[in-house]
XYZ file of C-alpha atoms in Angstrom:
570
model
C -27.902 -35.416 7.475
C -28.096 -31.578 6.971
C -26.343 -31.337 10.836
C -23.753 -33.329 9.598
C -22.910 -31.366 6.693
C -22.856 -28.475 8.458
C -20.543 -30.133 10.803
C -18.012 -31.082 8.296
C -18.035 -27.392 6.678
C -17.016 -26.007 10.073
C -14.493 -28.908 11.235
C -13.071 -28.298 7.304
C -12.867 -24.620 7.694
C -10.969 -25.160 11.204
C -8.582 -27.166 9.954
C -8.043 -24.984 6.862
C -7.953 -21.849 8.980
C -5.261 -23.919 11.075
C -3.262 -24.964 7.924
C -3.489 -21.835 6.167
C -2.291 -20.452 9.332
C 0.315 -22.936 9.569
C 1.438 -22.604 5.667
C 1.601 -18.406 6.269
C 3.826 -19.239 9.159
C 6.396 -21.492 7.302
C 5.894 -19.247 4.455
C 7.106 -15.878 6.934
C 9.624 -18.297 7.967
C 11.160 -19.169 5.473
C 10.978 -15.535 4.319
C 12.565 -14.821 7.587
C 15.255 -17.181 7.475
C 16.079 -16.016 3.515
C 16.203 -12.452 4.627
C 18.328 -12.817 7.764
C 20.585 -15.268 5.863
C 20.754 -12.850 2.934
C 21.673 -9.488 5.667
C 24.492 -11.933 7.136
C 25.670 -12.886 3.451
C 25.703 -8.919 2.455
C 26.982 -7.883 6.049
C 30.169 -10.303 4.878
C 30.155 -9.010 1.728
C 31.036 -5.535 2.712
C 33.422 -6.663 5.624
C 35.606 -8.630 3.324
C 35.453 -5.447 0.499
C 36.392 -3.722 3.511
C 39.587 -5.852 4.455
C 40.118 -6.300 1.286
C 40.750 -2.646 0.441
C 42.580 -2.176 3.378
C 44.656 -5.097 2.355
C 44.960 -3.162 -1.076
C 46.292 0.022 0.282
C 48.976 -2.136 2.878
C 50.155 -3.648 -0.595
C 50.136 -0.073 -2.366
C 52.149 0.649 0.575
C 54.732 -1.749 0.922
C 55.240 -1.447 -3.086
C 55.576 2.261 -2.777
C 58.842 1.939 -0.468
C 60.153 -1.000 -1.971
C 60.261 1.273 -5.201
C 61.268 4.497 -3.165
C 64.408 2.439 -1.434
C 65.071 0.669 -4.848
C 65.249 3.804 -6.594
C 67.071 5.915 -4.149
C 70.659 7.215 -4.990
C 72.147 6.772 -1.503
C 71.066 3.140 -1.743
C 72.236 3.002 -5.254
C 75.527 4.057 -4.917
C 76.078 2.807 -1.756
C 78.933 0.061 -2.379
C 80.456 2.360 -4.396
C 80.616 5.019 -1.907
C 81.733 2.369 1.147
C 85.172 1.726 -1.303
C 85.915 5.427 -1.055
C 85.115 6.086 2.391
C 87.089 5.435 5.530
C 85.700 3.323 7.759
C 83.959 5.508 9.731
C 82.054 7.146 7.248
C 81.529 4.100 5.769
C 79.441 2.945 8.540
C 77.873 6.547 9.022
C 76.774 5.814 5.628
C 75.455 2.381 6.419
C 73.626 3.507 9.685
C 71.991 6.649 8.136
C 70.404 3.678 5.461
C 69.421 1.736 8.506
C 68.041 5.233 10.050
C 65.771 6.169 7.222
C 64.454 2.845 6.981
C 63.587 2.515 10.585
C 62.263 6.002 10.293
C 59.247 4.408 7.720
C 58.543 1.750 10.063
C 57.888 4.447 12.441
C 54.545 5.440 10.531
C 53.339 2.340 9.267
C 51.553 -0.514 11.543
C 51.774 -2.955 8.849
C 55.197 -3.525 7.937
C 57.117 -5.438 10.300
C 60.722 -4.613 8.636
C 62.520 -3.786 5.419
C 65.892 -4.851 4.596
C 68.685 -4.077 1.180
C 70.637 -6.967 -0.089
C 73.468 -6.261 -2.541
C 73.533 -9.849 -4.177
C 77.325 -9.533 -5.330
C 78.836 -7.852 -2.191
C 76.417 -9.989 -0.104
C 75.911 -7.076 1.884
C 72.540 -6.882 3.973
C 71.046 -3.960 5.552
C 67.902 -4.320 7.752
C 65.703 -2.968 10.125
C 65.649 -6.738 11.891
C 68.190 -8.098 13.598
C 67.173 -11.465 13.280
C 70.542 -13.400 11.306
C 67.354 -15.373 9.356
C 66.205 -11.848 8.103
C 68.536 -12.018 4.762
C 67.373 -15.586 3.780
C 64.682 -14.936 1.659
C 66.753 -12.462 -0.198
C 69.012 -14.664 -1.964
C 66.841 -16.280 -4.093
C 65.370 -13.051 -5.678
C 65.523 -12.190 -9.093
C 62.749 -9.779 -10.141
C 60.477 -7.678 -8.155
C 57.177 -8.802 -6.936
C 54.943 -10.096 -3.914
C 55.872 -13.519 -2.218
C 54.629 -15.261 0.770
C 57.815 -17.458 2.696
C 57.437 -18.988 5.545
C 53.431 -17.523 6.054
C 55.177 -14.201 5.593
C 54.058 -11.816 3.226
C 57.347 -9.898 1.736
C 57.022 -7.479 -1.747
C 60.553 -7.382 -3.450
C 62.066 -4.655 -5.749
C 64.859 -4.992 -6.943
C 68.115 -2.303 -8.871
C 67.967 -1.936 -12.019
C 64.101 -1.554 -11.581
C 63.439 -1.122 -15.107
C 64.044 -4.090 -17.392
C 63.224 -4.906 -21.348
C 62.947 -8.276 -22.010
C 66.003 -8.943 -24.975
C 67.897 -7.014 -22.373
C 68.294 -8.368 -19.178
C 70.300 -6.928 -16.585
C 72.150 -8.660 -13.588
C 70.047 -7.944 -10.218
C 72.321 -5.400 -8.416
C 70.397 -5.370 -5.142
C 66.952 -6.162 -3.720
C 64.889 -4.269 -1.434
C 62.821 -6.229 0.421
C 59.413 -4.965 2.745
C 58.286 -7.604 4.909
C 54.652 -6.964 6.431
C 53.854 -7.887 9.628
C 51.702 -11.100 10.404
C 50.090 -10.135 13.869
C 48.560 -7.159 11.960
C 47.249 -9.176 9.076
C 45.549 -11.387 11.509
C 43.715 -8.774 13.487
C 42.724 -7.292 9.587
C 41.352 -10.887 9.072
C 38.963 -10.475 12.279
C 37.766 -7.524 10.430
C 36.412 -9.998 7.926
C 34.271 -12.068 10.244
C 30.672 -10.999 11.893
C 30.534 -13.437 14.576
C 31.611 -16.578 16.253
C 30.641 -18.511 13.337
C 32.827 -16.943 11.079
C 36.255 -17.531 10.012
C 38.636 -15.690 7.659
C 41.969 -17.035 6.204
C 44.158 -16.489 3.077
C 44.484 -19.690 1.031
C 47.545 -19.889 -0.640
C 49.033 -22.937 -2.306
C 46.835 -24.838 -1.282
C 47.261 -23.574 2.974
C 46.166 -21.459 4.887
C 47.496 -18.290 6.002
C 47.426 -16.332 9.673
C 44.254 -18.290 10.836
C 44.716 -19.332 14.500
C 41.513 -21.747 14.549
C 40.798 -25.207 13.274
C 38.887 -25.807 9.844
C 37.619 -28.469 8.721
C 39.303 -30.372 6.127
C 36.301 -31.423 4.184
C 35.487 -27.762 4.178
C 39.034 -27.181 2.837
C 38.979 -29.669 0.244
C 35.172 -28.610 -0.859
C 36.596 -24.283 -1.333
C 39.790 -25.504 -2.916
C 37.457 -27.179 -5.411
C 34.819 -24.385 -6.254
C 37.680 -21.221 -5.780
C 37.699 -19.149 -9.060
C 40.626 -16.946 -9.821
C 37.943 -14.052 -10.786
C 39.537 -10.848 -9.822
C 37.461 -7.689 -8.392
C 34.030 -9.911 -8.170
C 33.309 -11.663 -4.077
C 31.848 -14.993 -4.684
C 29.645 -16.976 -3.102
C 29.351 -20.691 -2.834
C 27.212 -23.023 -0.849
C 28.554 -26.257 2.070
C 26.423 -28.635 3.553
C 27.139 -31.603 5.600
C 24.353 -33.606 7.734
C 24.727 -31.411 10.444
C 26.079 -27.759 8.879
C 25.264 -25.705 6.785
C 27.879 -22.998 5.307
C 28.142 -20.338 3.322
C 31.770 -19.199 1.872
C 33.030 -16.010 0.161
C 36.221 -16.089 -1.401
C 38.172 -12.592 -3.172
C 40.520 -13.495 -5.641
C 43.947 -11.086 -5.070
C 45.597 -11.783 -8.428
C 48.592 -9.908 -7.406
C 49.668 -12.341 -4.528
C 47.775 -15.179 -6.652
C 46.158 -15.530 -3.386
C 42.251 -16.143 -2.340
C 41.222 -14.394 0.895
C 38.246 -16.144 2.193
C 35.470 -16.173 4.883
C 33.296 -19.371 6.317
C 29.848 -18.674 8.019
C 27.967 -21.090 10.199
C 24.259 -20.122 9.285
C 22.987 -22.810 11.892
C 23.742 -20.939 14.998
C 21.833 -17.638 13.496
C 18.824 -19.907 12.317
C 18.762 -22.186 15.202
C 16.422 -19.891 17.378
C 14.025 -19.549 13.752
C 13.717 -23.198 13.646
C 12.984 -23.689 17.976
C 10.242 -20.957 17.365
C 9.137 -22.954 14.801
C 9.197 -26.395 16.504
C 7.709 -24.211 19.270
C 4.447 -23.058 16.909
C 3.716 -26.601 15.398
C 3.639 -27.707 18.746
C 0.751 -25.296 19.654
C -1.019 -25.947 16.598
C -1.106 -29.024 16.736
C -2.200 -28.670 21.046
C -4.998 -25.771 19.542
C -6.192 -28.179 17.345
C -7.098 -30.756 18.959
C -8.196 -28.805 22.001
C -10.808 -26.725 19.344
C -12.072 -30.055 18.014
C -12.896 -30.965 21.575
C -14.456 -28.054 22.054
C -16.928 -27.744 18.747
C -17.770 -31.216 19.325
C -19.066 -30.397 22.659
C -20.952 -27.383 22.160
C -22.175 -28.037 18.474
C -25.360 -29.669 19.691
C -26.838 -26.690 21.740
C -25.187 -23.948 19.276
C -26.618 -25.927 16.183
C -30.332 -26.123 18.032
C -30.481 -22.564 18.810
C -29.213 -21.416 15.494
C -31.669 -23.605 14.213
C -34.609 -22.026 16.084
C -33.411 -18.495 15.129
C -33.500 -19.382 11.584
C -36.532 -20.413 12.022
C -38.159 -17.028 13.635
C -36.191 -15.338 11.119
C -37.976 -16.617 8.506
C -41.333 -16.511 10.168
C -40.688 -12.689 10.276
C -39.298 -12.362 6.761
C -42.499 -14.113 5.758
C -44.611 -11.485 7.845
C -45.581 -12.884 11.070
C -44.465 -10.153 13.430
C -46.081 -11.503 16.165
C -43.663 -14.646 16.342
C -41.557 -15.047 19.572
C -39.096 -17.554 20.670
C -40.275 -18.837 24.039
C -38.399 -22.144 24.270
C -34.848 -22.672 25.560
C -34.854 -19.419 27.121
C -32.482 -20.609 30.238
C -29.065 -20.838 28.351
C -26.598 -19.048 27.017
C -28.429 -17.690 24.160
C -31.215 -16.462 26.628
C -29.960 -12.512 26.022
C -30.044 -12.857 22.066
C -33.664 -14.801 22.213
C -34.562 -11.854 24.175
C -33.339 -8.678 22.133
C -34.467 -10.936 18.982
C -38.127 -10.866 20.996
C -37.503 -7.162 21.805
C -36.584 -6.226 17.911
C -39.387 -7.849 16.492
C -41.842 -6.199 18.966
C -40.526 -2.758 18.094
C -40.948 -3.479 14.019
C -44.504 -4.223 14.692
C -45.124 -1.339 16.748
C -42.892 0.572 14.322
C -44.823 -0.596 11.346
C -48.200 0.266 12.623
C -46.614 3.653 13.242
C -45.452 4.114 9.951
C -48.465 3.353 8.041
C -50.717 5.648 10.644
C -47.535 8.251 9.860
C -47.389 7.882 6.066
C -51.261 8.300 5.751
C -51.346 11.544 7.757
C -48.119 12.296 6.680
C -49.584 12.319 3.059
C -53.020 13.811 4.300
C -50.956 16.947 5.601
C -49.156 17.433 2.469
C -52.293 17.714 0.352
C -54.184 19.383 2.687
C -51.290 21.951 2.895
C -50.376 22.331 -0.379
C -54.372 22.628 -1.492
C -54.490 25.685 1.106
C -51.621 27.223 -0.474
C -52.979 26.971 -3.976
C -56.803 27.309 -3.829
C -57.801 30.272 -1.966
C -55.414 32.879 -4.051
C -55.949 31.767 -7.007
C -59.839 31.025 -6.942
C -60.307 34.419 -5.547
C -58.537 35.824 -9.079
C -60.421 33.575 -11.174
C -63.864 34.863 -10.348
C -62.566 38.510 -9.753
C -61.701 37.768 -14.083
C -65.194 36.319 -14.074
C -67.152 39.333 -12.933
C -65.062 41.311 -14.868
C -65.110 40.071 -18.210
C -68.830 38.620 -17.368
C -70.522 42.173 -18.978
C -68.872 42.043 -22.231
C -67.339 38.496 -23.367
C -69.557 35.408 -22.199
C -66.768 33.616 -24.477
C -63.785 34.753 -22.052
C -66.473 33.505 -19.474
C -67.258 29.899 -20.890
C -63.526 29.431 -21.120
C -62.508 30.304 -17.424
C -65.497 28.517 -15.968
C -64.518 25.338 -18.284
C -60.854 25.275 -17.478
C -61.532 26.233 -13.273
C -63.650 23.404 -12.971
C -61.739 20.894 -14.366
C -58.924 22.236 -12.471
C -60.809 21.982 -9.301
C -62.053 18.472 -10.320
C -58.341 17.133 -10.864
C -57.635 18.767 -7.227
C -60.846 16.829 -5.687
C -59.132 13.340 -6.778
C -56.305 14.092 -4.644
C -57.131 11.403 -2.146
C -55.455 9.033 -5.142
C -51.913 7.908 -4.815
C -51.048 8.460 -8.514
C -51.714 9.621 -11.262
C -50.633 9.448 -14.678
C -47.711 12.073 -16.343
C -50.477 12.966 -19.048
C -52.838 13.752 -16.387
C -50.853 15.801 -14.580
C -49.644 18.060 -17.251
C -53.135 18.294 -18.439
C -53.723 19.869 -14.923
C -50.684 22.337 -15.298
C -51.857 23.205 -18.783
C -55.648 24.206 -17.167
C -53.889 26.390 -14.975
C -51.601 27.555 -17.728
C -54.997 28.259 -19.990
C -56.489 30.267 -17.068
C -53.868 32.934 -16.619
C -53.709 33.429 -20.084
C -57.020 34.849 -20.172
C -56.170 37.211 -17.689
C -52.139 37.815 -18.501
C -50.300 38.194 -21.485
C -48.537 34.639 -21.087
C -47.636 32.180 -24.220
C -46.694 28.634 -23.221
C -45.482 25.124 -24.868
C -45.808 21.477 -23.470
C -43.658 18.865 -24.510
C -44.659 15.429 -23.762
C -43.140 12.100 -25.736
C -46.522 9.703 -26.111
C -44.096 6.915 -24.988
C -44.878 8.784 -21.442
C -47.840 9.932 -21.386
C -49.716 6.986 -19.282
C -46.251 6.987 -16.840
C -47.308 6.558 -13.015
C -46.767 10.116 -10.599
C -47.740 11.334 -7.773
C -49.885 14.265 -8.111
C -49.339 17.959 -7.865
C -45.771 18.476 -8.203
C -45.744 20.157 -11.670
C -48.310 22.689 -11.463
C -46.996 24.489 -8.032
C -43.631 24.738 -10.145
C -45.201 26.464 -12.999
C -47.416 28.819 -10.517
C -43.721 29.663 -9.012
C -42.697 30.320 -12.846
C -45.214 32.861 -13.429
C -45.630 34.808 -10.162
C -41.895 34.778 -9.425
C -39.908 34.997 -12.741
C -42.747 36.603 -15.485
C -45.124 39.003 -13.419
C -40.891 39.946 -11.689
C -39.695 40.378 -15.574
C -41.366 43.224 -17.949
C -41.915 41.889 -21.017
C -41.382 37.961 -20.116
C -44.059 35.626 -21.179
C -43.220 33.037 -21.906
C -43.836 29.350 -20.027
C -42.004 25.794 -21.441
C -42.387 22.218 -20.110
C -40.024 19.546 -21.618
C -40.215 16.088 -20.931
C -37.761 13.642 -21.174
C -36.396 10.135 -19.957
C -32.813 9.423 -19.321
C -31.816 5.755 -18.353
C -33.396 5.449 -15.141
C -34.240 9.414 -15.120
C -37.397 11.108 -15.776
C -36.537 15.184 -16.668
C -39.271 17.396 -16.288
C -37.793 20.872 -17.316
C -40.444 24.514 -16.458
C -38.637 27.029 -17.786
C -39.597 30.624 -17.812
C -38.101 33.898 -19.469
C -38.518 35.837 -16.354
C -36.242 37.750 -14.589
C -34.037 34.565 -12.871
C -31.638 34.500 -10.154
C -28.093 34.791 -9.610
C -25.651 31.837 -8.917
C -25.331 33.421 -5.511
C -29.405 33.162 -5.168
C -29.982 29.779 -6.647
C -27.458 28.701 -3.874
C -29.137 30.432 -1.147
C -32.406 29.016 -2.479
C -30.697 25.245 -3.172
C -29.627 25.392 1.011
C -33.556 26.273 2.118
C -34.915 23.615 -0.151
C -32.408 20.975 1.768
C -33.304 21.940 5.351
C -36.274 19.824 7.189
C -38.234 22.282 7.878
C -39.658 24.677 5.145
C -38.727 28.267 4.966
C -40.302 31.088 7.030
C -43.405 32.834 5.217
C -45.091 31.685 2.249
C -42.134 32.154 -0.373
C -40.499 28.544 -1.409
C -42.864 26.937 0.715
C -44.080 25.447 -2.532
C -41.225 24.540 -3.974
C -40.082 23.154 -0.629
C -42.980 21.029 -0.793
C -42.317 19.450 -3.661
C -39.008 19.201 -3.075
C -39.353 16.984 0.349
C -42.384 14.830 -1.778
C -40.450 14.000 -4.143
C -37.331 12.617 -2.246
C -39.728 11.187 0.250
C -41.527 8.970 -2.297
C -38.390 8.254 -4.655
C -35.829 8.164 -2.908
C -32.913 10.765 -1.763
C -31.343 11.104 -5.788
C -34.954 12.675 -6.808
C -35.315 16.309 -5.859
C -35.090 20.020 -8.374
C -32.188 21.740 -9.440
C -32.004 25.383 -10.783
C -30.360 26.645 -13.705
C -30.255 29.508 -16.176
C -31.666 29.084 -19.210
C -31.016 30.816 -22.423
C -34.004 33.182 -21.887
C -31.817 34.793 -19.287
C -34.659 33.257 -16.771
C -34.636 30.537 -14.641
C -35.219 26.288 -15.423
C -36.494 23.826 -12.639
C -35.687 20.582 -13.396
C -37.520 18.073 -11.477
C -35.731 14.760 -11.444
C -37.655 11.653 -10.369
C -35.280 8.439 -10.172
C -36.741 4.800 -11.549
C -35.078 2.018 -10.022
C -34.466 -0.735 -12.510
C -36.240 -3.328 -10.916
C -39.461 -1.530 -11.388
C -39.479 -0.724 -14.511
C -41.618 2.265 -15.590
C -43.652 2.534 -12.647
C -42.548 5.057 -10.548
């Protein structure tokens, strides 16, 4: 039963890696498809801003020499002038109008000709020769832009200027046709690809577009076509097959829409094979990775099962367990570096406890040679000294050195409690203040006092107190030990009002204590020592720090880390 749940949870988590791989990939599609479609949409935008400005300054143009011929004097007074002139100035005259407007034509590609039509004289002047030229004249009577015959022609017409209560008989009409084969290559401007189309729609037709559109397409723009000037809109056509996307630009002046058509299919048609493509191999990956964890899930489950197994055994303790069955398949090189690993944590245990115990021999041993021969010798040098003339002095030393002596003959214990060990320092501190000026103060909250340690690591820091920073310091003697407990912090502060170090000095001295190996010659070798003993045992945040106190001399601070867990028993 528990094989078959186990089963399921991987089959599910296939398949849900599969669809969630699957969903991602229609998801990035889709994305894809937006973005792409949403480039292509603001690609057409800016073509069709850019033929429409074009288109803009054409118009500007043609209006600006409608005007200028409308408003020139030679054109104004021109039938006047032809009754006073012979003939042959007469025509001078008329050829030197037809001159000047040929001579614009020369510098513009979008006009295809301009003509002058004096409505009363019915005289025509034009740059076409074409007899059909004058028709659209005739039936001018104010100035503006019309399209006749899928020609686009801007009128002005004499007197130009015209109040409403007031009107004036047209005198003549200037005419500036532009010229369709240009407008049509500025409509291919408008278009990004085979897929596009551009056209002007004007009265309900279209203008200079040389390919077929559909009329359902037609009928669907000349629905949804707003007459919103200076704004490109967008609207949406679908059909069962197509999909479209048309922009229209409203050109109030001509009352006329210009307009692009976009295919999207042909642009998303490779998206939606690679996509056809990838559900294809899902689906094929699927069912070829079900195959496959039905086949091997018996011998994978079996083995798993026996390394779970050994696993536990050696969580449990057994390091002597060893997998020995099913040792000829594919597993055979993980059986044998599990065999391996648990061989080498037995060895490596038996090592470490043979290590820790000499490890921890050494340190005492060390640390008792470093403190016991100096200072005994001083003790009974005081002894013989004082022995003569104060048996008091004498009682006192010989009290206080052999209790010291006793607490260092219980150093084959582990720990010790934080009472105990300050009562050692303060034995120590007792005995040099019968032979040295020294005053000292011990501050211990009771909450603490039965607190697990491992011994000897304040009293070497107070012996460093007084032979480095007081006997160094004229005058200093003075000796302070501060307990405290912060969170998971236990503070024990030895300060001194010796002579201190520098910042440069307690840097130097913070760089020895951090090395592996202690420094050269006896000085810091004690600190050192209970610097390495005390990040051994608690861990790598435990250690001493150095500071200046307010004494001007220097504070130890000997931080010993309690982990949570344990409580207060460090």
């Amino acid at each position: 039963m528990i094989r078959k749940m186990y089963m399921k949870r991987f089959i599910y988590f296939f398949v849900f890696f599969l669809l969630l791989t699957l969903s991602l990939f229609f998801v990035m599609n889709r994305l894809s498809s937006k973005t792409l479609e949403e480039n292509m949409i603001g690609a057409s935008k800016n073509q069709l801003d850019y033929v429409k400005g074009i288109l803009d300054g054409i118009m500007y143009e043609a209006n600006m020499y409608g005007v200028q011929f409308a408003a020139d004097s030679d054109v104004r007074f021109y039938q006047r002038q032809v009754l006073e002139l012979s003939n042959y100035d007469s025509q001078m005259k008329k050829n030197d109008i037809v001159d000047r407007l040929r001579q614009t034509l020369l510098s513009s590609r979008s006009i295809e000709s301009i003509g002058i039509y004096w409505k009363k004289e019915g005289t025509f002047l034009s740059t076409s020769n074409s007899l059909e030229a004058r028709l659209p004249f005739n039936e001018i009577q104010r100035p503006g832009w019309r399209i006749i015959d899928d020609s686009l022609y801007y009128f002005a017409a004499y007197p130009y200027i015209q109040k409403s209560e007031q009107l004036k008989p047209v005198q003549y009409v200037v005419g500036v046709k532009l010229n369709n084969d240009y407008l049509k290559s500025l409509l291919q401007k408008a278009v990004n690809n085979d897929s596009s189309r551009a056209f002007l729609w004007f009265d309900d037709h279209r203008l200079w577009d040389e390919n077929e559109v559909d009329n359902d397409l037609l009928k669907a723009i000349s629905e949804l076509l707003l007459p919103q000037e200076g704004a490109t809109l967008k609207y949406d056509y679908h059909t069962k097959s197509e999909n479209y996307y048309v922009l229209s630009r409203y050109i109030e002046a001509l009352d006329t829409y210009l307009i692009t058509y976009t295919r999207t299919n042909d642009f998303l048609k490779p998206l939606d094979h690679n996509q056809k493509v990838f559900l294809i191999s899902i689906i094929a990956v699927l069912t070829l990775g079900l195959i496959v964890i039905f086949t091997f899930y018996r011998n994978y489950d079996r083995n798993i099962r026996l390394m779970e197994r050994k696993f536990l055994q050696v969580e449990q303790g057994n390091h002597s367990t060893r997998i020995t069955e099913n040792t000829d398949n594919e597993f055979y090189v993980l059986f044998r570096s599990f065999n391996h690993m648990v061989a080498e944590i037995q060895d490596l245990f038996v090592s470490l406890k043979t290590e820790t115990e000499l490890r921890r021999s050494a340190e005492l041993k060390q640390l008792q040679a470093q403190i016991n021969p100096h200072f005994l010798y001083n003790s009974l040098f005081f002894i013989m000294s004082v022995a003569k003339f104060s048996p008091d002095a004498v009682m006192r030393m010989s009290k206080h050195l052999a209790e010291y002596y006793r607490y260092l003959t219980r150093l084959d214990k582990h720990e010790v409690t934080l009472q105990e060990e300050l009562q050692f320092a303060e034995h120590f501190l007792i005995i040099m203040t019968l032979s040295k000026k020294i005053e000292y103060a011990i501050d211990l909250p009771s909450e603490l006092t039965s607190l697990p340690l491992m011994p000897l690591i304040i009293q070497p820091v107070v012996e460093n107190a007084i032979q480095h920073g007081i006997e160094g310091q004229q005058g200093a003697n003075r000796v302070n030990i501060d307990v405290k407990q912060s969170e998971e912090v236990i503070l024990i502060r030895v300060s001194d009002d010796g002579k201190g170090l520098t910042p440069d000095e307690i840097r130097k001295l913070e760089t020895q204590l951090d090395r592996d190996t202690p420094p050269e010659g006896t000085r810091g070798v004690g600190l050192w020592n209970v610097n390495r003993r005390l990040k051994n045992t608690y861990g790598e945040r435990s250690g001493l720090a150095f500071s200046t106190n307010d004494w001007g001399g220097l504070s130890v601070l000997l931080m010993i880390h309690v982990p949570t867990e344990r409580g207060e028993s460090i």
